[in-house]
mmCIF file of C-alpha atoms in Angstrom:
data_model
loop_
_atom_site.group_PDB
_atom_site.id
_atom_site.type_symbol
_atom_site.label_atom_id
_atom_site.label_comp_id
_atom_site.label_asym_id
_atom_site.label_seq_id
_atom_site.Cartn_x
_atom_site.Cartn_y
_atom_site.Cartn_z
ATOM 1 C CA UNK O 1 7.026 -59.645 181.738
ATOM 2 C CA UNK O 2 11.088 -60.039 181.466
ATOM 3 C CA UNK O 3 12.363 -60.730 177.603
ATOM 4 C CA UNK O 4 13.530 -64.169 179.947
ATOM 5 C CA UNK O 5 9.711 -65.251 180.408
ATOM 6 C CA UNK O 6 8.551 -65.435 176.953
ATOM 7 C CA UNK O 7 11.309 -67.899 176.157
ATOM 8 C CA UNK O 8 10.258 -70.610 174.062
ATOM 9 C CA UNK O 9 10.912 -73.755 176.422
ATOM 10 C CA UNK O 10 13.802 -75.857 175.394
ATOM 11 C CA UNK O 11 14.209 -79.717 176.005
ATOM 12 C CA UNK O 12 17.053 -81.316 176.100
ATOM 13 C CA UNK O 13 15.987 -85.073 175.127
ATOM 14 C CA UNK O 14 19.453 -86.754 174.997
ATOM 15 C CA UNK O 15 19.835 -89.902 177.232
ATOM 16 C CA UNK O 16 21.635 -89.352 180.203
ATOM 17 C CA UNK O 17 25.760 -89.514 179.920
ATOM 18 C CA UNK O 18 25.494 -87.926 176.389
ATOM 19 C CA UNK O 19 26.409 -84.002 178.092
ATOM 20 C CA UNK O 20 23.036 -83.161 179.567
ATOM 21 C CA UNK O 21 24.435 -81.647 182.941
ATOM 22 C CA UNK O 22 27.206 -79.405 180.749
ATOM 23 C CA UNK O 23 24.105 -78.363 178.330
ATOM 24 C CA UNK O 24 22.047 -77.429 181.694
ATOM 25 C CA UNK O 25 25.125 -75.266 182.483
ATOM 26 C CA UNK O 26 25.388 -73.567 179.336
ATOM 27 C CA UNK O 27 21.653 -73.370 179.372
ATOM 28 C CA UNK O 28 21.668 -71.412 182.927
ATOM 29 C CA UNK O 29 24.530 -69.225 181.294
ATOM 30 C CA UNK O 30 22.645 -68.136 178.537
ATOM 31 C CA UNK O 31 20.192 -66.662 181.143
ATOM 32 C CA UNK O 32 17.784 -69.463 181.256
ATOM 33 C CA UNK O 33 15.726 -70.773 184.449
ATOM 34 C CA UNK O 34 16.623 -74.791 184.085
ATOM 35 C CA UNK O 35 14.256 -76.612 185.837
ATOM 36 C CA UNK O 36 15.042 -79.010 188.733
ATOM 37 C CA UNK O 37 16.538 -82.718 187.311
ATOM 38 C CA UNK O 38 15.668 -83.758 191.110
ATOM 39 C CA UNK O 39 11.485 -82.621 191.013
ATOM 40 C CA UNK O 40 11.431 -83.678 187.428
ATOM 41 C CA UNK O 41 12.987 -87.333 188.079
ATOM 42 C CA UNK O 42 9.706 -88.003 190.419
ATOM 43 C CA UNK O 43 7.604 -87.576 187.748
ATOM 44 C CA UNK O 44 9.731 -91.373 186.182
ATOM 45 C CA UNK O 45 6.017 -93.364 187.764
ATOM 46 C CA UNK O 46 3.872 -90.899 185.621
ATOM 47 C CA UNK O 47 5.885 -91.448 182.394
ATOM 48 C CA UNK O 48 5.379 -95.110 182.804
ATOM 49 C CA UNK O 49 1.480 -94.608 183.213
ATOM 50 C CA UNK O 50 1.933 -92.671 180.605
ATOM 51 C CA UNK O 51 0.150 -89.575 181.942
ATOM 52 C CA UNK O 52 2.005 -86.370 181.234
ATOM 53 C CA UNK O 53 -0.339 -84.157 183.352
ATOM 54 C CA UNK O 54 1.545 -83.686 186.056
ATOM 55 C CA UNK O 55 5.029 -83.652 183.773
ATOM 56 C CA UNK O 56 3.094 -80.762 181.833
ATOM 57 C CA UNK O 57 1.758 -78.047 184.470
ATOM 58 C CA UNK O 58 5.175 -78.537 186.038
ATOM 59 C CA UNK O 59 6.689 -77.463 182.610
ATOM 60 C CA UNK O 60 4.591 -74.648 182.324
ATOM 61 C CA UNK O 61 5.594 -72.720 185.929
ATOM 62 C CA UNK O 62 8.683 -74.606 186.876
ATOM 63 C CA UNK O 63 11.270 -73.442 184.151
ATOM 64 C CA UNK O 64 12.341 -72.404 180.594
ATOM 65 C CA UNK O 65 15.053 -75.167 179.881
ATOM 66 C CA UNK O 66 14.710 -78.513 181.484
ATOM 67 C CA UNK O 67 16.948 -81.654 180.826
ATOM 68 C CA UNK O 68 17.239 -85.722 181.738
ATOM 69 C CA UNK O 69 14.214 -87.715 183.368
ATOM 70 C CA UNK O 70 11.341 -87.630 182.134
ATOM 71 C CA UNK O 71 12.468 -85.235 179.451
ATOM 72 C CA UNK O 72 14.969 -87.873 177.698
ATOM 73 C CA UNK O 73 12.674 -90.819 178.156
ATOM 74 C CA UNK O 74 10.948 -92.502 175.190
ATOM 75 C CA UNK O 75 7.702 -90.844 173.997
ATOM 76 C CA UNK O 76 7.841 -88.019 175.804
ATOM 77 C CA UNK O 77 9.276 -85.302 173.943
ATOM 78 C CA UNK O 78 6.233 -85.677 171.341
ATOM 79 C CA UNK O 79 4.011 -84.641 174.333
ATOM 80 C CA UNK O 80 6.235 -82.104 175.131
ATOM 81 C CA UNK O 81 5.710 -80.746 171.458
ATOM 82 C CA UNK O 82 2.613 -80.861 171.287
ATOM 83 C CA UNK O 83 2.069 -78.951 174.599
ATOM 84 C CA UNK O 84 4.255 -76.296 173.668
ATOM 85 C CA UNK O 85 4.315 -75.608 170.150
ATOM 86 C CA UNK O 86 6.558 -73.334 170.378
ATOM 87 C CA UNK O 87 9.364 -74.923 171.781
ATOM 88 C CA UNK O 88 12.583 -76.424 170.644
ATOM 89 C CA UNK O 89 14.351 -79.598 171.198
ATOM 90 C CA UNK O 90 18.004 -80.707 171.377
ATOM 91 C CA UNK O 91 19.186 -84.245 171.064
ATOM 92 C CA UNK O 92 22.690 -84.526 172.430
ATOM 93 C CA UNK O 93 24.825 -87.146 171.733
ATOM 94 C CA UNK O 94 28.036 -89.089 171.882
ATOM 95 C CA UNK O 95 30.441 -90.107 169.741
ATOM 96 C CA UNK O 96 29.475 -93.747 169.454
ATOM 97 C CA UNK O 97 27.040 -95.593 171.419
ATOM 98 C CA UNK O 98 29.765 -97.846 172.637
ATOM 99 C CA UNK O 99 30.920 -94.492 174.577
ATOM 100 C CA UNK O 100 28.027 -94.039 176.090
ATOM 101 C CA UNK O 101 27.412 -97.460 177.112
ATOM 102 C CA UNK O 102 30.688 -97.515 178.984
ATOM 103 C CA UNK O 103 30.119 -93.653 180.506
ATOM 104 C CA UNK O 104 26.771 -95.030 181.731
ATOM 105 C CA UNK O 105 28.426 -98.095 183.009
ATOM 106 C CA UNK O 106 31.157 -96.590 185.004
ATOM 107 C CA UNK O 107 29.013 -93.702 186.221
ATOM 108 C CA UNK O 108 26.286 -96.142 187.789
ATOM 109 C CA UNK O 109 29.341 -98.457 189.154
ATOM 110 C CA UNK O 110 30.739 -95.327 190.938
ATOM 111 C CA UNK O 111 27.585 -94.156 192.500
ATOM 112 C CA UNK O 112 25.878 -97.325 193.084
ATOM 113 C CA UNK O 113 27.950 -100.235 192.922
ATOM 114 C CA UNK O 114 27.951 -101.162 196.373
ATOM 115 C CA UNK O 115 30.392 -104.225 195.449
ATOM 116 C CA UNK O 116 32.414 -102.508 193.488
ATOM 117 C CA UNK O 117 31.491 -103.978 190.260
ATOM 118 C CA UNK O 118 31.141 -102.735 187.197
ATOM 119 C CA UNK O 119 28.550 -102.329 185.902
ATOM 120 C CA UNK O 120 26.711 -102.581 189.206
ATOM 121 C CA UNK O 121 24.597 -106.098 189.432
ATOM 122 C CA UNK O 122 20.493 -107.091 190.046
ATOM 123 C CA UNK O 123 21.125 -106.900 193.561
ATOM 124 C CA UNK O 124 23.553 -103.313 193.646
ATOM 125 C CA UNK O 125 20.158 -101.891 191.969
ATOM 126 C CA UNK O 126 17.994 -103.228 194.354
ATOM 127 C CA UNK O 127 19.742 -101.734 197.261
ATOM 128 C CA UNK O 128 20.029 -98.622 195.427
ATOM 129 C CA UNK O 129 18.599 -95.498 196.733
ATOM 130 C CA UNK O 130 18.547 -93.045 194.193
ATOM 131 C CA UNK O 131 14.722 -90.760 194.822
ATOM 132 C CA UNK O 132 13.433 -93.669 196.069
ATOM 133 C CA UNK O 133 14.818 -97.404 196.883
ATOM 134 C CA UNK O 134 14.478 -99.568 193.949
ATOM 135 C CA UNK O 135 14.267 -96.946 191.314
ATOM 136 C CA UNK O 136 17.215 -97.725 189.290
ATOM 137 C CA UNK O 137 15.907 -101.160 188.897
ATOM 138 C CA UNK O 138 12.585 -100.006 188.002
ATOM 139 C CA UNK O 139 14.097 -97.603 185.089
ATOM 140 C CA UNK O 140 16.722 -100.502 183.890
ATOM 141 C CA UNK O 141 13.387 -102.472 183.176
ATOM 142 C CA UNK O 142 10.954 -99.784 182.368
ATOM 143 C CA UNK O 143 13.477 -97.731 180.056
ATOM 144 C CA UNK O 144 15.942 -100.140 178.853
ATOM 145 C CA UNK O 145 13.673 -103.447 178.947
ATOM 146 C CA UNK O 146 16.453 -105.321 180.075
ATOM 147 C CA UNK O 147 16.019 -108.541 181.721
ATOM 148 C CA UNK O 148 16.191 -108.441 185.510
ATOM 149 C CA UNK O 149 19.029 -110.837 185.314
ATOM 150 C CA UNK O 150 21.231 -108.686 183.516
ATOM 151 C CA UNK O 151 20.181 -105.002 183.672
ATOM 152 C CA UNK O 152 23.521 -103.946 181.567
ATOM 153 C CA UNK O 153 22.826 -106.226 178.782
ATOM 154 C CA UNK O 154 25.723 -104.502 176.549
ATOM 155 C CA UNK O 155 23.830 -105.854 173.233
ATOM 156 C CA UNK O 156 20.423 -104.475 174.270
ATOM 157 C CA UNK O 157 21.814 -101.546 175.416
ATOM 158 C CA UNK O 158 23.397 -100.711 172.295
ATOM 159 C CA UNK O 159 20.577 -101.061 169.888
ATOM 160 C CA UNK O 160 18.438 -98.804 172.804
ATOM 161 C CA UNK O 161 20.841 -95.774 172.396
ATOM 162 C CA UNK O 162 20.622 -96.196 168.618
ATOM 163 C CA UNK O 163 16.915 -96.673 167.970
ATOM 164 C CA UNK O 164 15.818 -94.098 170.190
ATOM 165 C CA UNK O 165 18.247 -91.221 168.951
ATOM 166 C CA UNK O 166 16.763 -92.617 165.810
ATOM 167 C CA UNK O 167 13.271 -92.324 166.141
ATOM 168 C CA UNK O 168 13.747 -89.021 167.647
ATOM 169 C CA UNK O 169 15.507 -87.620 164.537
ATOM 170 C CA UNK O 170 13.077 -89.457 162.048
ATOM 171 C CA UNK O 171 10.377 -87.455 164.361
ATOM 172 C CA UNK O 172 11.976 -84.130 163.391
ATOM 173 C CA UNK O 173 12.233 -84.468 160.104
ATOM 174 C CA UNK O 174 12.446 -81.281 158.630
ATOM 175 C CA UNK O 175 11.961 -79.438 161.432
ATOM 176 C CA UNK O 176 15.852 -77.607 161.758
ATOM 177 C CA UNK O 177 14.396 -74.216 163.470
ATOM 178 C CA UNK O 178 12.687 -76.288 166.279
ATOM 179 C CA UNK O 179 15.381 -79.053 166.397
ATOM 180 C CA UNK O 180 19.398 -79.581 167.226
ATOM 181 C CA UNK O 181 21.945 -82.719 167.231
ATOM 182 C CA UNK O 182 24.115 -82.016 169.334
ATOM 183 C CA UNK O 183 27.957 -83.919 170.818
ATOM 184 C CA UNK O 184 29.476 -81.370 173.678
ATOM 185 C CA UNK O 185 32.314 -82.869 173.041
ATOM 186 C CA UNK O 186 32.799 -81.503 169.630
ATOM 187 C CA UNK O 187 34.376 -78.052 168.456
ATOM 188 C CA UNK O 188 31.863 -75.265 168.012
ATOM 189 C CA UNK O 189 28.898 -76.955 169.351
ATOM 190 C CA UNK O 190 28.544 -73.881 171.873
ATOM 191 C CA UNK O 191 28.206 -71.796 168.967
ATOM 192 C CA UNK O 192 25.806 -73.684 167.205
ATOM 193 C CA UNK O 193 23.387 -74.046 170.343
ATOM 194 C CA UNK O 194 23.768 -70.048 170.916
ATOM 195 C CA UNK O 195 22.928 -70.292 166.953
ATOM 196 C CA UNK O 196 20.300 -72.509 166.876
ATOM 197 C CA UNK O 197 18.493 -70.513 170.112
ATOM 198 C CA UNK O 198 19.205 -67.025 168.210
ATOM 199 C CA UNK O 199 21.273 -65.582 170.694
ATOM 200 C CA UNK O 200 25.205 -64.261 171.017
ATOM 201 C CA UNK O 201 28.021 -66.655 172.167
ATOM 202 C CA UNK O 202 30.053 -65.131 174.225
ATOM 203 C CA UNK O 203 32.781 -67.988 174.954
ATOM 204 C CA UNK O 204 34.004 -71.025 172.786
ATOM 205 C CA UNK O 205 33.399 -74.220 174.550
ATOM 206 C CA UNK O 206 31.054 -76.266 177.024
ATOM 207 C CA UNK O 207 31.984 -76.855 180.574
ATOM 208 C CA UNK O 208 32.799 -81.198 180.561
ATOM 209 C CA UNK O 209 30.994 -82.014 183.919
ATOM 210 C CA UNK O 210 29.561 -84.949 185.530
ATOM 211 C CA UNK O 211 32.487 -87.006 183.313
ATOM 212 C CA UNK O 212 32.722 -90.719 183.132
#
């Protein structure tokens, strides 16, 4: 077996907009196999029957490093702990979670606004093809629990990004060898995720992709 197989897996479990497409780059720098965001985004209906079977066997063949839905949704990364023991989790973040309410904002008016508002409305979402038709409505209610009405609820919003970074810190507790906060954004934070995963670092900063 290749020194690469007998990784430990690593999750990222930041929301999305908070760097988890530059840390999947980094990640497949380093030499790991990052699983597919597209396969693992189907898996969005089992997370909300909460039945991690199927999230779990595709864990164990499909990758080493994997990132965004289901990963970053609520509740799952204590499945994913206790299904691989061994593995190591890193919560990225943003500066403030007014910046990532406005990167999520603009980056869901770009893509699927399709009247040019932002942030899209109940019926941009509906028309919405993103995996499947409907979807983005589905996680804006599932994920969020924001009213159909108003899907973008700033307010609601807000207190989502904080309480779940929260919880998943309070979960961690002393826990620093399996566990990483983590802004992109910041100096050295390539260095600290080459430290925190024990290997080299071989250049200074993390690629800024997928920006908004």
């Amino acid at each position: 077996m290749k020194q690469a197989d007998v990784r430990p897996k690593v999750f990222c479990i930041g929301l999305n907009k908070t760097g988890t497409t530059s840390w999947a780059y980094a990640m497949a720098e380093l030499g790991y196999i990052v699983g597919s965001e597209t396969k693992a985004t189907m898996f969005f209906d089992d997370w909300v029957r909460k039945d991690f079977s199927r999230i779990i066997d595709y864990c164990r063949t499909q990758g080493q490093a994997f990132q965004d839905i289901p990963f970053n949704l609520p509740g799952t990364y204590r499945e994913m702990d206790h299904a691989f023991p061994e593995s190591k989790f890193v919560l990225t973040v943003r500066d403030t979670a007014d910046a990532w309410f406005h990167s999520l904002i603009n980056f869901h008016g770009k893509y699927w606004s399709l009247s040019g508002h932002i942030p899209p409305t109940t019926e941009d979402l509906a028309r919405a093809v993103y995996w499947r038709r409907g979807f983005l409505a589905d996680y804006c209610r599932e994920v969020f629990k924001t009213p159909i009405s108003d899907p973008y609820n700033r307010e609601l919003l807000l207190d989502f990004y904080n309480d779940y970074n929260k919880e998943v810190v309070n979960y961690f507790t002393d826990r620093p060898g399996d566990f990483l906060v983590l802004n992109v954004s910041q100096a050295g934070a390539y260095y600290r995720l080459c430290g925190f995963l024990g290997l080299p670092s071989g250049k200074g900063e993390f690629p800024w992709l997928n920006r908004t």
